[in-house]
Every structure is written in C-alpha cells, then in structure tokens.
mmCIF file of C-alpha atoms in Angstrom:
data_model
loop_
_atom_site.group_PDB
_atom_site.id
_atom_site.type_symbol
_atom_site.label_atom_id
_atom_site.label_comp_id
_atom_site.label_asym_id
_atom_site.label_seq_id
_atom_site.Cartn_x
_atom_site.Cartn_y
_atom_site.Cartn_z
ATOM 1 C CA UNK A 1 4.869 3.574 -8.905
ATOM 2 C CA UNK A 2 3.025 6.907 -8.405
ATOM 3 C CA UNK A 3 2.948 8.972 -5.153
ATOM 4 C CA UNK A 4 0.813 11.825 -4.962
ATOM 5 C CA UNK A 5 0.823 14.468 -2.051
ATOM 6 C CA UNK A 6 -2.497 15.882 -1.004
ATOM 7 C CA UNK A 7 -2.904 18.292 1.795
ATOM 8 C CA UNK A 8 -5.988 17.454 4.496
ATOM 9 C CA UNK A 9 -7.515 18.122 8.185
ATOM 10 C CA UNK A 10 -6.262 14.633 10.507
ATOM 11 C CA UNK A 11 -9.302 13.421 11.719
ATOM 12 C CA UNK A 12 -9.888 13.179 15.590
ATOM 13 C CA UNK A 13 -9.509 9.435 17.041
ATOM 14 C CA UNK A 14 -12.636 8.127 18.982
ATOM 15 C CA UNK A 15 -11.220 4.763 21.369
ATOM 16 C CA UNK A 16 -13.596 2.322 21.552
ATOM 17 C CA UNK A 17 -13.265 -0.705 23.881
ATOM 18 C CA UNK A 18 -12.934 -2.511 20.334
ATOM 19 C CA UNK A 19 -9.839 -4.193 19.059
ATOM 20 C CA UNK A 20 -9.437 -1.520 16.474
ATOM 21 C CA UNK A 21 -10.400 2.169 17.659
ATOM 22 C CA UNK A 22 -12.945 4.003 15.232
ATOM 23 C CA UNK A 23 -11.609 6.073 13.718
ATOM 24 C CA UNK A 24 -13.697 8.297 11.323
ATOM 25 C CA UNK A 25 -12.138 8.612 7.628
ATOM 26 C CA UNK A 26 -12.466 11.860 5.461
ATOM 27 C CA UNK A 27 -14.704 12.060 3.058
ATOM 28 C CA UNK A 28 -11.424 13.532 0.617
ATOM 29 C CA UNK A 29 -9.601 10.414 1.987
ATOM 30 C CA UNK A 30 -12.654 7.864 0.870
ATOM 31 C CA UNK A 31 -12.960 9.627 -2.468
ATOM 32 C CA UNK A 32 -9.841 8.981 -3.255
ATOM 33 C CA UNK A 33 -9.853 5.088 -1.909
ATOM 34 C CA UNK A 34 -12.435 4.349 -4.308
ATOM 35 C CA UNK A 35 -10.558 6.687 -7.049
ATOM 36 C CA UNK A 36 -7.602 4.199 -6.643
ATOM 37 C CA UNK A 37 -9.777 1.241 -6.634
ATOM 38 C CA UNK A 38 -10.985 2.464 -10.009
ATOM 39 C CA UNK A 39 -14.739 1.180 -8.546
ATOM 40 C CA UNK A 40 -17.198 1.292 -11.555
ATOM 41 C CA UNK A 41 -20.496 0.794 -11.129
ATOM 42 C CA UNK A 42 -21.260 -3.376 -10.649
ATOM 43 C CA UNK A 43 -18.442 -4.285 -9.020
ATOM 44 C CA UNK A 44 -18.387 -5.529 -5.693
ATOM 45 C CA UNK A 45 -17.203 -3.938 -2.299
ATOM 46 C CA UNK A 46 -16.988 -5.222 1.183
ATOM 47 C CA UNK A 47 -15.685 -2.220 3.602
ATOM 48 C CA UNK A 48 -14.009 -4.450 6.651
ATOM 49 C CA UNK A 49 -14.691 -2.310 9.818
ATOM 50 C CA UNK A 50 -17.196 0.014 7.555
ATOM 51 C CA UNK A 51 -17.696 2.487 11.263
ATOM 52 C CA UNK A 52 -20.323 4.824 10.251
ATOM 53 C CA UNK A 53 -20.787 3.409 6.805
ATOM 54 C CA UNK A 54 -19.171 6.504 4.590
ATOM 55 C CA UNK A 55 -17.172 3.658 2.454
ATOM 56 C CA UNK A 56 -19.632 1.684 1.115
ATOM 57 C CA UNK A 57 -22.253 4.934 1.261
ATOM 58 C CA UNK A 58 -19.906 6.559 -1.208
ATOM 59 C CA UNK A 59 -19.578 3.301 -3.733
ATOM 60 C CA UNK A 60 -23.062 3.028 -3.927
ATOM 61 C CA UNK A 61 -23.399 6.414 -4.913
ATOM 62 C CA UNK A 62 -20.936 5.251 -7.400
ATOM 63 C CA UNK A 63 -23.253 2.478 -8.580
ATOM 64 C CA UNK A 64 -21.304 -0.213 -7.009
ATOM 65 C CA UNK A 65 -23.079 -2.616 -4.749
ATOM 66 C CA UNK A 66 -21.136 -2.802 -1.363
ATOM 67 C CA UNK A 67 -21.622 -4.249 2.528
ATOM 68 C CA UNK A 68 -20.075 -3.169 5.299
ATOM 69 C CA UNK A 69 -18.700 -5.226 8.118
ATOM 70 C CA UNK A 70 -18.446 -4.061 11.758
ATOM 71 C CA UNK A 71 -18.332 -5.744 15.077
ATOM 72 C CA UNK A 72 -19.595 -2.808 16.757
ATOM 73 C CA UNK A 73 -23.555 -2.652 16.761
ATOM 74 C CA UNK A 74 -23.546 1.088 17.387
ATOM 75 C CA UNK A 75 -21.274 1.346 14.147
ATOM 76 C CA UNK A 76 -24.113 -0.685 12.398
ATOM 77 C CA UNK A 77 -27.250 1.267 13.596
ATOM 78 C CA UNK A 78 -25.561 4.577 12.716
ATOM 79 C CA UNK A 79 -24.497 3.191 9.265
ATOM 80 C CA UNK A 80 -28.011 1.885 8.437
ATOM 81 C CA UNK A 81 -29.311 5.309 9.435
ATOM 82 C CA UNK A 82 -26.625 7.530 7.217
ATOM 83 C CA UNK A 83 -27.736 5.109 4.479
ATOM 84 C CA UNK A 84 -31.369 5.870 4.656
ATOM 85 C CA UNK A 85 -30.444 9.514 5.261
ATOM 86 C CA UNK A 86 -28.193 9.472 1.538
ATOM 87 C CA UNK A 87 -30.920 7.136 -0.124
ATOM 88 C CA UNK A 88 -28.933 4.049 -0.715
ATOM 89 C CA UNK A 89 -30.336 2.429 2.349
ATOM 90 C CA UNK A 90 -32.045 -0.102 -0.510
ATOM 91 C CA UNK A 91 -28.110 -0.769 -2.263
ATOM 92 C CA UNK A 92 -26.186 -1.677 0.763
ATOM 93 C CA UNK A 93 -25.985 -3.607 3.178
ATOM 94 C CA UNK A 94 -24.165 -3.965 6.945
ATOM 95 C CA UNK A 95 -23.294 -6.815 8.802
ATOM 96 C CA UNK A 96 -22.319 -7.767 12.507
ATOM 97 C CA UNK A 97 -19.447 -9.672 12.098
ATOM 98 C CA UNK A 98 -16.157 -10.421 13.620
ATOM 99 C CA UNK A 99 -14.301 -9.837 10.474
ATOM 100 C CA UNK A 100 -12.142 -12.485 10.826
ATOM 101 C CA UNK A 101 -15.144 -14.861 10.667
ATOM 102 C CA UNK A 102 -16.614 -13.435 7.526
ATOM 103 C CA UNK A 103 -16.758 -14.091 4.401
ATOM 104 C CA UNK A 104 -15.805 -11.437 1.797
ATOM 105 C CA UNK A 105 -14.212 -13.815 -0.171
ATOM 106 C CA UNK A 106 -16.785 -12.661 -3.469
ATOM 107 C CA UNK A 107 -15.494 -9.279 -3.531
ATOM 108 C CA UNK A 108 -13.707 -7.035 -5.933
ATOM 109 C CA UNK A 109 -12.846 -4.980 -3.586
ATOM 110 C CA UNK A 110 -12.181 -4.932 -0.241
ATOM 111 C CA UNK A 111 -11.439 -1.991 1.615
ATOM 112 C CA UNK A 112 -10.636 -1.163 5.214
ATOM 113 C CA UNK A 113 -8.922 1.334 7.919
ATOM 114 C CA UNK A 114 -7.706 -1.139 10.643
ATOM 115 C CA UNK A 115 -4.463 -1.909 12.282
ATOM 116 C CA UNK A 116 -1.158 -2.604 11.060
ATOM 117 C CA UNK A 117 -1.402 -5.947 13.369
ATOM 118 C CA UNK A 118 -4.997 -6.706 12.074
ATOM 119 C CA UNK A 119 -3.693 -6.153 8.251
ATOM 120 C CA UNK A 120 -1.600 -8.642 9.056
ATOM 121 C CA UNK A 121 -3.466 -11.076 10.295
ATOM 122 C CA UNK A 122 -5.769 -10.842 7.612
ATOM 123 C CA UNK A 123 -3.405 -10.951 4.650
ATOM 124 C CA UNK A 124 -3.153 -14.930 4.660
ATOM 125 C CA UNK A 125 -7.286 -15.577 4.243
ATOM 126 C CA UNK A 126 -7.182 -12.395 1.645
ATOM 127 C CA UNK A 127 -4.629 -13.948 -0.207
ATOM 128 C CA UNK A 128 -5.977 -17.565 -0.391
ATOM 129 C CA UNK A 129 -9.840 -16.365 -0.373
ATOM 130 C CA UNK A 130 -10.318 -13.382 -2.674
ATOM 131 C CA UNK A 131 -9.988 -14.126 -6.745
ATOM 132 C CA UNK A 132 -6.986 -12.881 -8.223
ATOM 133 C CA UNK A 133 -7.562 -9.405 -9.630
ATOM 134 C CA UNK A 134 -9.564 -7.949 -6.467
ATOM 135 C CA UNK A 135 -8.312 -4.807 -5.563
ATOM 136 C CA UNK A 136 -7.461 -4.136 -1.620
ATOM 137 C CA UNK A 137 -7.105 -0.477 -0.282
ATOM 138 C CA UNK A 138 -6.170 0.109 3.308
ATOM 139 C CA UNK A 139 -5.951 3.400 4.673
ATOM 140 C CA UNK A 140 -2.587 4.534 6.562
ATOM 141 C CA UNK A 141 -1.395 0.539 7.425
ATOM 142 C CA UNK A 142 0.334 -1.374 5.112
ATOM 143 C CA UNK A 143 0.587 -5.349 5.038
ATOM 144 C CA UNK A 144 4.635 -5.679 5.917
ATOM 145 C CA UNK A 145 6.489 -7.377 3.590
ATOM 146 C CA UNK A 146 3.615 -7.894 1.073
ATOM 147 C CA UNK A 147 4.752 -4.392 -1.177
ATOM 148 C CA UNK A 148 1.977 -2.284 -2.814
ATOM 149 C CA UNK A 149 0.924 -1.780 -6.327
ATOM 150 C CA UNK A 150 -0.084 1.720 -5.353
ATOM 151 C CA UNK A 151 0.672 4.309 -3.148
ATOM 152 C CA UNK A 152 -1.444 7.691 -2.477
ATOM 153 C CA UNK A 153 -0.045 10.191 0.282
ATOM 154 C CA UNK A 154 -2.514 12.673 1.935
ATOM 155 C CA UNK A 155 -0.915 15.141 4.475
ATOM 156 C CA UNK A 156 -0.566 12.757 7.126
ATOM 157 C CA UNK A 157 -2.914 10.149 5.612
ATOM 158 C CA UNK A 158 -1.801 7.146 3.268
ATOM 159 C CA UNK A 159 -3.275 5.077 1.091
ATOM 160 C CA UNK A 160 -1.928 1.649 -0.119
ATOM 161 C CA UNK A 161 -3.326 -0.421 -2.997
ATOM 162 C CA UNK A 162 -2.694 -3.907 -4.084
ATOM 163 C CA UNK A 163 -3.608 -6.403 -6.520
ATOM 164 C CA UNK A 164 -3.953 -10.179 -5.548
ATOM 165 C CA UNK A 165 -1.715 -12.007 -7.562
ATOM 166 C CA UNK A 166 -3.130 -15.610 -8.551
ATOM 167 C CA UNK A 167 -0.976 -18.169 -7.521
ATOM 168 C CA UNK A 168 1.533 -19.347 -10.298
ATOM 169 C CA UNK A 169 4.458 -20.756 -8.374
ATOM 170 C CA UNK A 170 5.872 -23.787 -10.190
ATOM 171 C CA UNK A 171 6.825 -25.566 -13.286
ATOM 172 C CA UNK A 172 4.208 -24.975 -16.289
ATOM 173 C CA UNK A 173 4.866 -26.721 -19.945
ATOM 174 C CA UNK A 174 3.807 -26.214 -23.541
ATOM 175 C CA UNK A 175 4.027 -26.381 -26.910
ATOM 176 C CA UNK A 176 4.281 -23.720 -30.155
ATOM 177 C CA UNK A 177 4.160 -25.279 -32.999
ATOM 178 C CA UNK A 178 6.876 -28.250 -33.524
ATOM 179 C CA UNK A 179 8.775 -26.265 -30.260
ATOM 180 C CA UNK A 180 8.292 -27.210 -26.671
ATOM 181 C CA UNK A 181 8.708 -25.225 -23.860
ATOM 182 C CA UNK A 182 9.401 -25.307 -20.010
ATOM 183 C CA UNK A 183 8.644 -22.651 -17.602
ATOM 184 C CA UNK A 184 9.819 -22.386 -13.439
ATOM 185 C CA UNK A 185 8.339 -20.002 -11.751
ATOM 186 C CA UNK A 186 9.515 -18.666 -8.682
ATOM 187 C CA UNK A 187 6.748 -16.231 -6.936
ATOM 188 C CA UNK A 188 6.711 -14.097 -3.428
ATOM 189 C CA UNK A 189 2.924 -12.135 -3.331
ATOM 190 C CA UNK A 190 2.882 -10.604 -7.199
ATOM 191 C CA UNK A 191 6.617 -10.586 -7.791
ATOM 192 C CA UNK A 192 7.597 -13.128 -10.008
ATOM 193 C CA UNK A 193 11.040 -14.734 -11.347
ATOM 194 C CA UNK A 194 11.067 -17.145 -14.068
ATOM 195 C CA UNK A 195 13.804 -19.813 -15.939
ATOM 196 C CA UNK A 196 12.378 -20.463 -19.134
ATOM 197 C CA UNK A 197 13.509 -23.377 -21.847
ATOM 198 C CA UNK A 198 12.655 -24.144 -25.135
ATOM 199 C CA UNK A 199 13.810 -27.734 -26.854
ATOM 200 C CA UNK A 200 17.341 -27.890 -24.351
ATOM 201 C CA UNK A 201 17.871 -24.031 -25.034
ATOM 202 C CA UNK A 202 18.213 -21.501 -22.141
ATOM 203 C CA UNK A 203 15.585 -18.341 -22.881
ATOM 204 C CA UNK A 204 16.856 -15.071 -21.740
ATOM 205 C CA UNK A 205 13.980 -13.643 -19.480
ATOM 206 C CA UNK A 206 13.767 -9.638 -19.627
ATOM 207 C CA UNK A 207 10.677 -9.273 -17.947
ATOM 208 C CA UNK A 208 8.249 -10.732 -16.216
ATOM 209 C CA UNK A 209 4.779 -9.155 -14.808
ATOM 210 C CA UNK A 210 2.130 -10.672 -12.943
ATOM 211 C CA UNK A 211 -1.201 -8.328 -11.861
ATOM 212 C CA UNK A 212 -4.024 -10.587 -10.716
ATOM 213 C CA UNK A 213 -4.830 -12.685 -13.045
ATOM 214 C CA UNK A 214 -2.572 -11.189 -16.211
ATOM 215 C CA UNK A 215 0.765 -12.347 -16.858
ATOM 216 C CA UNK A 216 3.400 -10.871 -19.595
ATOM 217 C CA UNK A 217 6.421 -12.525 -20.110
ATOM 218 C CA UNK A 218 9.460 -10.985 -22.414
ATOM 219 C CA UNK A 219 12.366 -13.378 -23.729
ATOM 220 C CA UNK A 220 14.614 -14.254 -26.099
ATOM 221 C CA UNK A 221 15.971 -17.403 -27.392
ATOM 222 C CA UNK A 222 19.883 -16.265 -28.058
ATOM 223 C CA UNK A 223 20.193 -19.681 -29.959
ATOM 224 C CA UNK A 224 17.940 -18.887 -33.288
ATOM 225 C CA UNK A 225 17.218 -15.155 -32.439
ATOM 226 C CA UNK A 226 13.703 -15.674 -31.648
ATOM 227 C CA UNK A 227 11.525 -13.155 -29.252
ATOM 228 C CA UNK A 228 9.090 -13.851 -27.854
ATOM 229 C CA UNK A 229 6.284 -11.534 -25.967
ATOM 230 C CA UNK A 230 3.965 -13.704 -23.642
ATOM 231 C CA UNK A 231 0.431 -12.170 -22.744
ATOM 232 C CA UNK A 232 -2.043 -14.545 -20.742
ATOM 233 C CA UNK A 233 -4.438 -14.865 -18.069
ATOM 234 C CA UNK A 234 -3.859 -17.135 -15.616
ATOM 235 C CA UNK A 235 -7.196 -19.626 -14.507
ATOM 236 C CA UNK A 236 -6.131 -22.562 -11.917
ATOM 237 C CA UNK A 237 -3.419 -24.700 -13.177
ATOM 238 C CA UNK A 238 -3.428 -22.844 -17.230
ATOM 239 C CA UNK A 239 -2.521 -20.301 -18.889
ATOM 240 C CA UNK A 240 -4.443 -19.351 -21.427
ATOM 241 C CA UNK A 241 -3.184 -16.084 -23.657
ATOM 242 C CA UNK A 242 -1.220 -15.354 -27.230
ATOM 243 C CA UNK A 243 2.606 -15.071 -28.209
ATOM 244 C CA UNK A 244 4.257 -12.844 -30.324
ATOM 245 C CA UNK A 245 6.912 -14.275 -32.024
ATOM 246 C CA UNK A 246 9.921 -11.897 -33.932
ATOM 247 C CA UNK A 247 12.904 -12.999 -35.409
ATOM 248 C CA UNK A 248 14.076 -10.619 -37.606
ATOM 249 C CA UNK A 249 11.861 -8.861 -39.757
ATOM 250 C CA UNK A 250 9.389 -11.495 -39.688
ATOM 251 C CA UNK A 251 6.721 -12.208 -36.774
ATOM 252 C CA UNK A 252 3.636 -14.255 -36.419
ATOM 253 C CA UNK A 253 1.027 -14.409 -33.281
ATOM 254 C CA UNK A 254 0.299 -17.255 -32.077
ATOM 255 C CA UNK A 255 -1.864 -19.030 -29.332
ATOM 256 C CA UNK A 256 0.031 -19.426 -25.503
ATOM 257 C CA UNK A 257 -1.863 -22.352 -23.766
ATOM 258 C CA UNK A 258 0.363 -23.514 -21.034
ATOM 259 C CA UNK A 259 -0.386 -26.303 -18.279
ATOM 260 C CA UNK A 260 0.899 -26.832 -14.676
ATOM 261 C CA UNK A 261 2.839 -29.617 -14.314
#
C-alpha cells in the first residue's frame, strides 16, 4: 500500500438543504481521483453526486465517457452549462436522480464525494451491482470495515480506492492431469483465505490474492514437493486461468479450469 502526501487549499463548504452538503472538489484533488482510477480513454464513469460536474468534465477530457448523478437540479443546470463551456457538453451526460435509485451498475468506475453514512449505505448495491474489477474512488470517506486497495493523502484531503472483488466464497473442484483437487474459500470484501487439497493431501497455502476478477494462488504440496502458482480469472461459478507446476528442476504449465461446487 502506497500513501502519498500532497499539500493543497481546503475548499470552502456550501450547506445545502440536501442530504449531503456540496461541497466543491479541487481540481488537484479530481486529477488525482482519476490518476488513481487509472481512467483511459473508453472506460466508463458514473460521478455519484457529480455537483457542478468537474468529475466527469475532467474524464471526458480524458476520453472517457462519463454521467453524472445529482439530486439537486441546480447542480445539474450548472453542470450542463460548465460542460458546454469546456466542449464536452456532446460526451457527457447528467442525470436527476436519487442515487440510491439509480443505476450505475455498467460502470468502471464510479466515483463520488459523499458522506461517510451515505458510503455506507451504498456499499451493499456497489458490491452486488457493479462487475468485479470496477474501480471506486471516494474522496475523504471511507466505507468502514470494507479496507482500501489504495490510499492518496492531500493536506487535509484523502482519497480511497478500491477494487470490487467478485464473489468466490466457497468450495471450487478440479482436476490436473490424473490429480484432483479441492479448494475452500473463505472471503470478507477482497481478502481471501483458502484450504486447499489435492488426492487426500493437505496443500500448504502461501498466498492468496484476489483483485476483481484475478485470482493468484501460491502452494505447495509437502507430500511429493510439488508447487504450484495459480493465475485465473474468475467468471460466475469458474475459474478459468493456467498453473505452474515446479518440483525440482523440472516445471510444466498447465491449464487451471476450476468449477463451484
């Protein structure tokens, strides 16, 4: 985990008789948001409480198409009109929405500056609505007990970044060759812990990684000396990735296709 210390002006704080007070973000601070996205042009981002639009302004400028969401419909008439004023107004997009009733659901990422509480709430329908892989930045509130991939401090700003981890809790199977082999997997949000067999034998697991959609598994079978490097991406109930397999100074690679059991 990096953290990186950057030194800005705290932007005033505008109340609003809104559930979440407007509250205007640098343009350093939304630079950086889409820097640790890593947005490249055609992805996708949906700015949740976009304000005056400066979020999804700045990814279209980036080549990214983007929407904002706001519940406020002076936010929305002063976005449209910064759009038209930056010449993206034909690349984006805002919306009049209650966030909690919209659909973002196709994006790769989703950014936001809202409440702690509101994070919090919305952390469920992110994690069972967005595709594993999208990235989520939220600017100084975190999501509690959910821990961040990424963390960027600025002054008295933060940024937090995380990864939605597809959903791999359970027992998976397969077979190498004439071996067979049994994996549990324990998950809270991306953290994973796994108990691993192969044929009766009890794999030592010395790593285990899941971001989005990628998983890498490290073990060794202390029985016949065999290691074994696991590298897959995870799509519904498979697996579908290759295995390196060492013992001694011989290896071979080797197709992983697991199933959910």
């Amino acid at each position: 985990m990096v953290i990186i210390f950057f030194i800005i002006p705290k932007p005033a704080l505008y109340a609003q008789e809104l559930d979440v007070p407007y509250v205007p973000t640098p343009s350093i601070v939304v630079e950086k948001m889409l820097d640790l996205a890593e947005l490249k042009p055609g992805d996708y981002l949906i700015d949740l409480g976009s304000g005056d639009g400066r979020i999804v302004i700045a990814a279209a400028k980036r080549g990214a198409m983007a929407h904002g969401i706001d519940i406020d419909p002076q936010r929305i008439a002063e976005a449209n009109n910064n759009a038209r004023e930056a010449g993206v107004d034909n690349k984006v997009i805002f919306v009049e929405s209650d966030i909690f009733s919209a659909d973002f659901s196709r994006a790769d990422v989703v950014t936001m500056y809202l409440l702690h509480s509101v994070n919090v709430k919305l952390r469920p329908f992110m994690l069972e609505k967005l595709r594993p892989g999208t990235r989520i930045i939220s600017h100084d509130f975190d999501m509690d007990d959910w821990a961040y991939d990424e963390y960027l401090y600025l002054d008295e700003s933060s940024i937090y970044k995380w990864i939605v981890p597809a959903k791999v809790k359970g027992k998976w199977s397969w077979n190498n060759g004439n071996k067979s082999f049994t994996m549990i997997i324990n998950q809270e949000f991306q953290k994973i812990r796994i108990i691993l067999t192969s044929d009766g034998d009890n794999l030592i697991v010395y790593s285990s990684l899941l971001s989005g959609d990628k998983i890498t598994i490290t073990a060794e079978n202390p029985s016949n000396g065999e290691h074994y490097l696991f590298n897959g991406r995870v799509n519904g109930k498979e697996i579908v990735g290759t295995v390196q397999i060492r013992n001694g100074s011989s290896g071979t690679v080797e197709n992983w296709n697991a199933n959910y059991m």
